XYZ file of C-alpha atoms in Angstrom:
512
model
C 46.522 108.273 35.349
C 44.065 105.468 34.313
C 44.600 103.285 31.295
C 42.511 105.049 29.047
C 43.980 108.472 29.702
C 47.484 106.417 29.053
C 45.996 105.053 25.551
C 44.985 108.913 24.835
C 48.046 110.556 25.931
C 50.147 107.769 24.038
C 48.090 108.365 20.937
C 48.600 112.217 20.896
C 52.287 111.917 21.501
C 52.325 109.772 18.730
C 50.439 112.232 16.482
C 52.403 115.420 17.125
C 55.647 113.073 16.771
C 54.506 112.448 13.155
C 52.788 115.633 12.352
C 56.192 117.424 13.484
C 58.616 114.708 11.374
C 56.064 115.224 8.673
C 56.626 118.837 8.252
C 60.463 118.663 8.636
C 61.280 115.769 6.141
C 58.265 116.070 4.032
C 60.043 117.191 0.412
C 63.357 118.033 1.704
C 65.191 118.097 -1.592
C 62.875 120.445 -3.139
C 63.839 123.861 -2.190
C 67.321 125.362 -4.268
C 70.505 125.351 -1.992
C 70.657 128.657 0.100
C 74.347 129.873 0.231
C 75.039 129.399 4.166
C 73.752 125.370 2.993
C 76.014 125.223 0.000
C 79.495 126.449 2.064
C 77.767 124.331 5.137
C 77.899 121.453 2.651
C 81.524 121.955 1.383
C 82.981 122.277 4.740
C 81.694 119.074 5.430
C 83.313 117.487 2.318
C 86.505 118.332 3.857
C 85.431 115.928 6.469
C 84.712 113.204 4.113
C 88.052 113.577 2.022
C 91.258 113.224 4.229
C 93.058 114.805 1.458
C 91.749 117.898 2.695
C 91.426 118.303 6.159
C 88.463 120.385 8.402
C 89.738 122.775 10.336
C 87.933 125.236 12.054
C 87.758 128.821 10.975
C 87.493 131.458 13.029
C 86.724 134.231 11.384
C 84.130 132.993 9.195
C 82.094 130.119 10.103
C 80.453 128.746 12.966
C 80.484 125.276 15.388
C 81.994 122.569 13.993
C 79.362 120.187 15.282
C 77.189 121.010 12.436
C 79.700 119.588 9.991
C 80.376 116.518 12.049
C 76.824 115.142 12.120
C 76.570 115.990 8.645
C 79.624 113.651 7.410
C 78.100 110.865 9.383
C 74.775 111.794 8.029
C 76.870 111.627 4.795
C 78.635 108.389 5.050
C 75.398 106.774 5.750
C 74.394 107.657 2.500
C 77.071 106.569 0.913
C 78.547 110.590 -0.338
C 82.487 110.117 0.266
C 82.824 113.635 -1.378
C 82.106 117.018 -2.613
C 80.795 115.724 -6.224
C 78.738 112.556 -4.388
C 76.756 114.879 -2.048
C 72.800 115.656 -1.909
C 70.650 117.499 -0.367
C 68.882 114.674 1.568
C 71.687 113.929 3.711
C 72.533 117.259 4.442
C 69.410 118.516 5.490
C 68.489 114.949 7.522
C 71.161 115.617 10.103
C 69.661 118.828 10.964
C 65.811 117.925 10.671
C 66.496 115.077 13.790
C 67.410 117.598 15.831
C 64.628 119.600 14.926
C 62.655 116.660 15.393
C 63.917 115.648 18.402
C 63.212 119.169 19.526
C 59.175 118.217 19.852
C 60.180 115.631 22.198
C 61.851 117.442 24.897
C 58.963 118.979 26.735
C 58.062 115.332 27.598
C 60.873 115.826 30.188
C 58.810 118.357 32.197
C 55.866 115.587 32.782
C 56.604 114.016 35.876
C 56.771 117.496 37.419
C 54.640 119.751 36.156
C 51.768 117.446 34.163
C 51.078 116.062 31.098
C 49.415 119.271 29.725
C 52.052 121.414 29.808
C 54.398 118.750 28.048
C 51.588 118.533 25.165
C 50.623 121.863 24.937
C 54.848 122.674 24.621
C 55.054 120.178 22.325
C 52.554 120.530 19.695
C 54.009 124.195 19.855
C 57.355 123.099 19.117
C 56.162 120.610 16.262
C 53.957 123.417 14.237
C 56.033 126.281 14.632
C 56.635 127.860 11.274
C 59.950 129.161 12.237
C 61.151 125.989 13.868
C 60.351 123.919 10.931
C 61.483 126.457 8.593
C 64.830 126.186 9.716
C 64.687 122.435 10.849
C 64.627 121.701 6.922
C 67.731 124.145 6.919
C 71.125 123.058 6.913
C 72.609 125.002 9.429
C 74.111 125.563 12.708
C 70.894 127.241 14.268
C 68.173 124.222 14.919
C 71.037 122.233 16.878
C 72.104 125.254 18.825
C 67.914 125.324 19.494
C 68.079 121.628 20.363
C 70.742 121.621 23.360
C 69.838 125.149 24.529
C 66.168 123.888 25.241
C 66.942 121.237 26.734
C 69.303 122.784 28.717
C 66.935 125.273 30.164
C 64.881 122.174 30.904
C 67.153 121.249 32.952
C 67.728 124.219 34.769
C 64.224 124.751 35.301
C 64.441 121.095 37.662
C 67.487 121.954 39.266
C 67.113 121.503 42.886
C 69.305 120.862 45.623
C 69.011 117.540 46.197
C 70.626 116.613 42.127
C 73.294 114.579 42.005
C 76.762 115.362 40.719
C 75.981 113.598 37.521
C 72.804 115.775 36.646
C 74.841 118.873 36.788
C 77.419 116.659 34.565
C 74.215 116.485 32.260
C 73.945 120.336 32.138
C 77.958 121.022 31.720
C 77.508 118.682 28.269
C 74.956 120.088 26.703
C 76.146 123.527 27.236
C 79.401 122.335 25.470
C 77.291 121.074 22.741
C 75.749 124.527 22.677
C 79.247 126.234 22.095
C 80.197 123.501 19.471
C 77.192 124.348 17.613
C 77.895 128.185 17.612
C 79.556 130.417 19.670
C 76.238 132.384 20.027
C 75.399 130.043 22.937
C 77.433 133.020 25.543
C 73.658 134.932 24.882
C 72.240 132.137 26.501
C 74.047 131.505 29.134
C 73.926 135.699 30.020
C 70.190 135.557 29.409
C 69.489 132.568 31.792
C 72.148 134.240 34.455
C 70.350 137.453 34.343
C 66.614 135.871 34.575
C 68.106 133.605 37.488
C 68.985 137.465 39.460
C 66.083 138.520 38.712
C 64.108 135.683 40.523
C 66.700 135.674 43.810
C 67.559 139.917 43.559
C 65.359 139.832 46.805
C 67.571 137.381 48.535
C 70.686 138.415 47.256
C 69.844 142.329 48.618
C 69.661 141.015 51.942
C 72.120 138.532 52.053
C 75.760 140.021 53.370
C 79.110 138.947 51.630
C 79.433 136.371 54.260
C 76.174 134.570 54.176
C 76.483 134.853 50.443
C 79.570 132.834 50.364
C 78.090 130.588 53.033
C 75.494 129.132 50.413
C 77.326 128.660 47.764
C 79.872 126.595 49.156
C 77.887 123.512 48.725
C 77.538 124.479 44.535
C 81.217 124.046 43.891
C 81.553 120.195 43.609
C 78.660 120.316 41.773
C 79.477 123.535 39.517
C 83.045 121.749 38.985
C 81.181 118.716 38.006
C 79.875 120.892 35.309
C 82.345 122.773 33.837
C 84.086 119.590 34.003
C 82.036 118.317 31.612
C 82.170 121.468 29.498
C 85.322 121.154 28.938
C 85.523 117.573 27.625
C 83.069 118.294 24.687
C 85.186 121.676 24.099
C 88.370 119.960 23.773
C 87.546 117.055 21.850
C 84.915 118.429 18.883
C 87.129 121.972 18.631
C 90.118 119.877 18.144
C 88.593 117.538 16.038
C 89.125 114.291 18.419
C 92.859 116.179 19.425
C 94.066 116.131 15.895
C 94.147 120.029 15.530
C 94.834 121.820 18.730
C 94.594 124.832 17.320
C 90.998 124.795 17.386
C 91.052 124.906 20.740
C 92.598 128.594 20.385
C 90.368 129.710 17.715
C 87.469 128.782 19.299
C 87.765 131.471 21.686
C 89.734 133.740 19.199
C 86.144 133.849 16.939
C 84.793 136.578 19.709
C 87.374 138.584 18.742
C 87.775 138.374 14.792
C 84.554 137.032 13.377
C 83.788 138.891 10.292
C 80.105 140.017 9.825
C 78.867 140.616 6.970
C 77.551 143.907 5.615
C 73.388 144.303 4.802
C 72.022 142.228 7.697
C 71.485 145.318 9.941
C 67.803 145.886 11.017
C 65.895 147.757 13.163
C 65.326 147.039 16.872
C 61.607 145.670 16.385
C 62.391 143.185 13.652
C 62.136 140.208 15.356
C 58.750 141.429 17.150
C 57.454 142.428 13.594
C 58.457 139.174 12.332
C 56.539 136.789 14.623
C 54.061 138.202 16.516
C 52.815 141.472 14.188
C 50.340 139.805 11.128
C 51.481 141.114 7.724
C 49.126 139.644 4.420
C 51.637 138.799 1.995
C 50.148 136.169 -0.151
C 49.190 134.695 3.576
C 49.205 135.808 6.653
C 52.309 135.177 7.773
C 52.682 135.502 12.101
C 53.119 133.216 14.895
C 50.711 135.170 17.240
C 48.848 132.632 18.969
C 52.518 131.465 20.796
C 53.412 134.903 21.757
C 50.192 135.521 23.215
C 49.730 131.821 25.387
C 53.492 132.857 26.455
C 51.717 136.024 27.676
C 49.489 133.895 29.794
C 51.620 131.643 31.000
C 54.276 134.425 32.541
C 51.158 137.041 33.866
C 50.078 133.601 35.337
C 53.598 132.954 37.395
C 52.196 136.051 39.452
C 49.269 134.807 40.845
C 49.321 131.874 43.223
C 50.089 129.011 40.801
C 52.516 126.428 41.354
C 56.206 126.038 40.221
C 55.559 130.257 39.671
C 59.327 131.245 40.116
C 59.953 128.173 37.532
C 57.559 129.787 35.474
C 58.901 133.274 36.099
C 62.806 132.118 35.348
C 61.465 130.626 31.692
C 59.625 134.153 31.296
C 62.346 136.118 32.037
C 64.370 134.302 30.035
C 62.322 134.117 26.810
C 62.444 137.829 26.943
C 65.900 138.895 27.805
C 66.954 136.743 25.210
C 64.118 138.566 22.777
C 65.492 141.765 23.812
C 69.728 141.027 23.444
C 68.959 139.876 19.745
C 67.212 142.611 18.940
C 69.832 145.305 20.543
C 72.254 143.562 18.311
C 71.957 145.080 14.683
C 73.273 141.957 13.075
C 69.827 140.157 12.440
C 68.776 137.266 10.102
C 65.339 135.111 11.000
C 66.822 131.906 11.984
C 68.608 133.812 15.428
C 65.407 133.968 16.796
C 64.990 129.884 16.885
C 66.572 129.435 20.166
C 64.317 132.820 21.472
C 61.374 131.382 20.101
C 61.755 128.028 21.215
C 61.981 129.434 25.108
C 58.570 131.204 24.220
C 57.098 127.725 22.707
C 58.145 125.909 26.439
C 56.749 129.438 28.383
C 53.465 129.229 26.379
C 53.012 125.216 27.753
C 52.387 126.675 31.023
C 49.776 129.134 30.120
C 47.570 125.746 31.063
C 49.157 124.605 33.935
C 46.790 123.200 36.476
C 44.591 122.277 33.474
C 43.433 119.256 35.155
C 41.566 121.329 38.178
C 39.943 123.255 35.748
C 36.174 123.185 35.468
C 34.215 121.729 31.984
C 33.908 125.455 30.293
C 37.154 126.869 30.739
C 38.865 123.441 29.214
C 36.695 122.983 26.406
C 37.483 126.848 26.146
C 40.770 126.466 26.024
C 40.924 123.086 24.126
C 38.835 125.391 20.989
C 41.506 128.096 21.288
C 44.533 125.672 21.229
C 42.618 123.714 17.884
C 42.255 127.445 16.269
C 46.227 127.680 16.789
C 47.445 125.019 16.033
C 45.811 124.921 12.775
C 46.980 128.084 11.742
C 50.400 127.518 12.466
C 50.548 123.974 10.676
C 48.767 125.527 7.596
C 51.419 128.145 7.486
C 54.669 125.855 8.110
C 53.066 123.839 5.507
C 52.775 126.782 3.209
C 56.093 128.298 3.964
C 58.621 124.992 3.765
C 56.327 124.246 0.540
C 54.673 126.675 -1.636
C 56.521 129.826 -0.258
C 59.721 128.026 0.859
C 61.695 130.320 -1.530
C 59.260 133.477 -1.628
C 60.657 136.884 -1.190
C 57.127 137.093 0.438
C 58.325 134.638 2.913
C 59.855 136.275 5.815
C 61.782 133.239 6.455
C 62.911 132.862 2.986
C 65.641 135.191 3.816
C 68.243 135.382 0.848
C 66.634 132.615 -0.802
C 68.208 130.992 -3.755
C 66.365 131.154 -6.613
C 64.861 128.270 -8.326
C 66.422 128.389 -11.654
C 69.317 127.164 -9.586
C 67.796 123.700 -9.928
C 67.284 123.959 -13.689
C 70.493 125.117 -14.404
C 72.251 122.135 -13.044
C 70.391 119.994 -15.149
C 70.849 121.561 -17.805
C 74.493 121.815 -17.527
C 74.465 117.848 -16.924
C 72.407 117.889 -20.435
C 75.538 119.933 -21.918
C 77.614 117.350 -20.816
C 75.988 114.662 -22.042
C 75.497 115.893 -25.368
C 78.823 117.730 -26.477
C 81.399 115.956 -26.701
C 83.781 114.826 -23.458
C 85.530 117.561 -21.828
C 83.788 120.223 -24.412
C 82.434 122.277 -20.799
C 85.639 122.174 -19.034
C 87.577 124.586 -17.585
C 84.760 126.854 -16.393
C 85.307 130.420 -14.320
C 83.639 131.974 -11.807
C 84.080 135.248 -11.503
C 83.652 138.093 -8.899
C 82.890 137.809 -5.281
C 79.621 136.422 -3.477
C 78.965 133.776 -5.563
C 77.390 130.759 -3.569
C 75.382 128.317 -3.373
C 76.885 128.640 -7.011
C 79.517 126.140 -6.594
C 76.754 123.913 -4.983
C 75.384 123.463 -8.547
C 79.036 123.261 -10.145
C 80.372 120.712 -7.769
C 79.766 117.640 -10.796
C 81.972 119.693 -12.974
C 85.479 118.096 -13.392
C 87.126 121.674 -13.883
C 85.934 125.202 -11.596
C 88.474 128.068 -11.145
C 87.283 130.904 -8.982
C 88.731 134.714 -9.601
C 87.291 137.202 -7.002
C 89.118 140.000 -8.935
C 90.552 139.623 -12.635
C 94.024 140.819 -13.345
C 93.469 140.517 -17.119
C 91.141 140.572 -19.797
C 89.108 137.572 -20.007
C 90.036 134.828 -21.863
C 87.824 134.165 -24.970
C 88.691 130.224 -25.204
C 87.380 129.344 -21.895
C 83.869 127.497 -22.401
C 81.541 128.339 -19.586
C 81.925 131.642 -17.860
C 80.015 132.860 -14.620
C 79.881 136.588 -13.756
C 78.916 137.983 -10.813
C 77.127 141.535 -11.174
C 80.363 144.153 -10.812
C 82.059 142.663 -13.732
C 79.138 142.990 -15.969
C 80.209 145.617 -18.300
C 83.514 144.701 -18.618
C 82.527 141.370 -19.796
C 79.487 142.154 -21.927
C 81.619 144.067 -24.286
C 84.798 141.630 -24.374
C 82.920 138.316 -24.769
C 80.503 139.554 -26.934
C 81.537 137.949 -29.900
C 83.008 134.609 -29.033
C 79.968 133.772 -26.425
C 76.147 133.922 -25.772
C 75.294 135.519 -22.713
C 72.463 133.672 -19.866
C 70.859 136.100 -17.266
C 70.707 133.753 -14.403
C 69.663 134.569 -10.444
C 71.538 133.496 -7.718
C 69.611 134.570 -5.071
C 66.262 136.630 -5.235
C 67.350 140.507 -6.847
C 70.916 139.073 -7.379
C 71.327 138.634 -11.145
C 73.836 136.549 -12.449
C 75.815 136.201 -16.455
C 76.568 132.832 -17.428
C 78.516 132.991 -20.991
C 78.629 129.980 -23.064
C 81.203 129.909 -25.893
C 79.197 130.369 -29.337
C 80.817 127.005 -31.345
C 79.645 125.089 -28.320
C 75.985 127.175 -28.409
C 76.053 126.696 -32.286
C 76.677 122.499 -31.620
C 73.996 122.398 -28.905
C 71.243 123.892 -31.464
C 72.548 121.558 -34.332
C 71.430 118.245 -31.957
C 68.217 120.105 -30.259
C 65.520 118.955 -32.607
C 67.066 115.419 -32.872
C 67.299 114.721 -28.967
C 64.546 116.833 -28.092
């Protein structure tokens, strides 16, 4: 490579690194809380006060290695607990990964060429989904982080590694499995596309022979699951302290509780990504599907590194097709999938270089045209859109008046007289990223299911939509009712005690 094609290549690494960092960080606090951020954010607060100690639930919530970054992430900041925390922080610790994500194609330069690396790259960086959920604070973009660069590395496994590289591969699948148990889809996925590549060999190899060649892997698969095991033991017993983890880690298989209304047809993912719908925008991520296309028809013509090639294809898909047989489906499963087809598409240019002048400046126009439609539409959906029912990502969004009502509530506060807002109830079931918004409140009991009738003197109520008539009638008199939204089509009551209303009106034209 001569100097100017160094200068060049330096200066478009440098361009997607800030186009991609742009488009995660870019006005991170703006969009509401969703709910899987707002419980995300109070198990993490268990990290930061010692008076109430993380542990690891099995049933309910994922990797702890989302919460762990986060408290550092925290602690930077200076938030030492639940009433001290922002979004920022939060939301950081997850956007570096997804960050970092852009980056990892660089590892695939020495071997198969600087194009590829790019083309990956700048694929990675502009994805709508990927940046979506890079600005998200939850376990998927960090699951997306190790699991791509673990296929990375499989894709450059060759005989001759040392112990150490497979060492390299054993940790970042146990990072994987600390950062959700949904890594085991992976690892089936990339088993299945590696018999798929060697079915040939392994039909004619006998028992014997079979045996024969692996011999030489165990050191080196020991090596690995070595490794594997270190990051499992230490992160799921958080640094030894709770051994228990340990059990419950592989208990969550077994007992995880899924939550009903998330079941979707098999083609939802397809329909989602790569099928254009016009809702206020067009909202696909086409162009990647189809340069993925290219890239794995390519691995069966005489091209090199084609069963590398073939092993990524196979794996993009089977891992496509295993999410969609599941009927438990939400957007942000597909990041890991999608990130395989980001790498896959990279290689629909490979061998760019002995190209003639057409077909590259061919290519080059087609790459442009995609590019820019996929960073107008990550702009549009972590900005405009980011909590649109119209947005496919958007999925459960919070609503916005969210936002407003915590201010106003700090208003209350300031203006009525100390104490005048506390205790306040929440009641019914479902209620996050509510106690988000409440965590600067001195006083919050939660009741999934009252026993009694409610108690007129309290001064802030919160009803969730099952107790509605119950409460409508009984507080009618001693409160004034709110219709608030929790989340898009999820209505909310918030009941503030009438003397407290009645105050609040008295001092409205004077401070406002």
């Amino acid at each position: 490579m001569s100097r100017a094609q160094k200068i060049i290549s330096l200066i478009t690494l440098v361009v997607i690194g800030l186009a991609g960092s742009y488009l995660r960080f870019s006005e991170l606090s703006e969009r509401p809380m969703h709910a899987d951020e707002a419980t995300g954010a109070r198990l993490t607060s268990f990290r930061l006060n010692s008076d109430q100690p993380y542990q690891f639930n099995p049933e309910h919530f994922h990797g702890p290695l989302l919460t762990l970054t986060a408290a550092i992430s925290c602690k930077l900041a200076g938030e030492n607990e639940w009433s001290e925390m922002s979004k920022f922080p939060l939301r950081a610790s997850c956007a570096i990964f997804g960050s970092a994500l852009l980056f990892l194609p660089l590892l695939l330069y020495s071997r198969f060429g600087f194009s590829v690396a790019i083309l990956s790259a700048s694929l990675l960086a502009t994805s709508p989904l990927l940046v979506y959920f890079s600005r998200m604070f939850t376990h998927e973009i960090q699951l997306t982080f190790f699991g791509l660069l673990c296929v990375i590395l499989l894709i450059q496994l060759t005989p001759q590694r040392k112990l150490s590289y497979y060492m390299l591969i054993g940790l970042t699948l146990g990072f994987m499995f600390a950062a959700k148990e949904t890594f085991a889809i992976s690892v089936i996925a990339w088993f299945a596309s590696w018999v798929l590549l060697k079915l040939p060999e392994i039909r004619s190899c006998k028992f014997g022979q079979l045996e024969q060649k692996i011999r030489p892997y165990r050191a080196p698969l020991a090596s690995c699951v070595g490794a594997f095991l270190v990051v499992w033991l230490v992160i799921y017993s958080n640094g030894f302290s709770q051994p228990a983890g340990l059990w419950d880690s592989l208990k969550t298989y077994f007992v995880y509780q899924i939550e009903d209304g998330h079941d979707k047809a098999f083609g939802y993912y397809f329909d989602m990504l790569v099928i254009p719908e016009k809702r206020a925008i067009w909202w696909h991520e086409l162009p990647i599907f189809l340069l993925a296309l290219v890239g794995f028809a390519r691995s069966f013509t005489a091209i090199s590194h084609a069963r590398v090639i073939r092993f990524l294809g196979y794996s993009a898909f089977i891992h496509l097709l295993i999410y969609s047989l599941i009927d438990y489906k939400t957007p942000w499963l597909m990041c890991l999938p999608w990130a395989h087809f980001c790498l896959l598409a990279g290689f629909s240019i490979s061998g760019f270089s002995q190209w003639s002048r057409t077909l590259k400046l061919s290519s080059i126009t087609i790459i442009a045209v995609a590019l820019s439609i996929q960073l107008r539409t990550s702009q549009q959906a972590s900005k405009r859109f980011h909590s649109d029912e119209r947005n496919p990502y958007a999925y459960t969004a919070s609503n916005r008046n969210m936002e407003s009502l915590e201010v106003w509530l700090g208003t209350l506060n300031n203006e009525l007289p100390a104490g005048s807002l506390s205790p306040m109830q929440v009641i019914g079931e479902n209620y996050w990223p509510l106690p988000w918004y409440l965590r600067h409140q001195p006083m919050v009991t939660y009741t999934q299911q009252p026993t009694s009738l409610p108690d007129s003197s309290v001064p802030v109520l919160f009803v969730m939509p099952v107790h509605f008539e119950l409460y409508s009638e009984m507080l009618s008199h001693s409160h004034v009712p709110f219709v608030r939204s929790l989340r898009n089509q999820q209505p909310m009551m918030m009941y503030l005690r009438r003397d407290l209303w009645d105050k609040w009106m008295e001092n409205w034209p004077m401070n406002h």
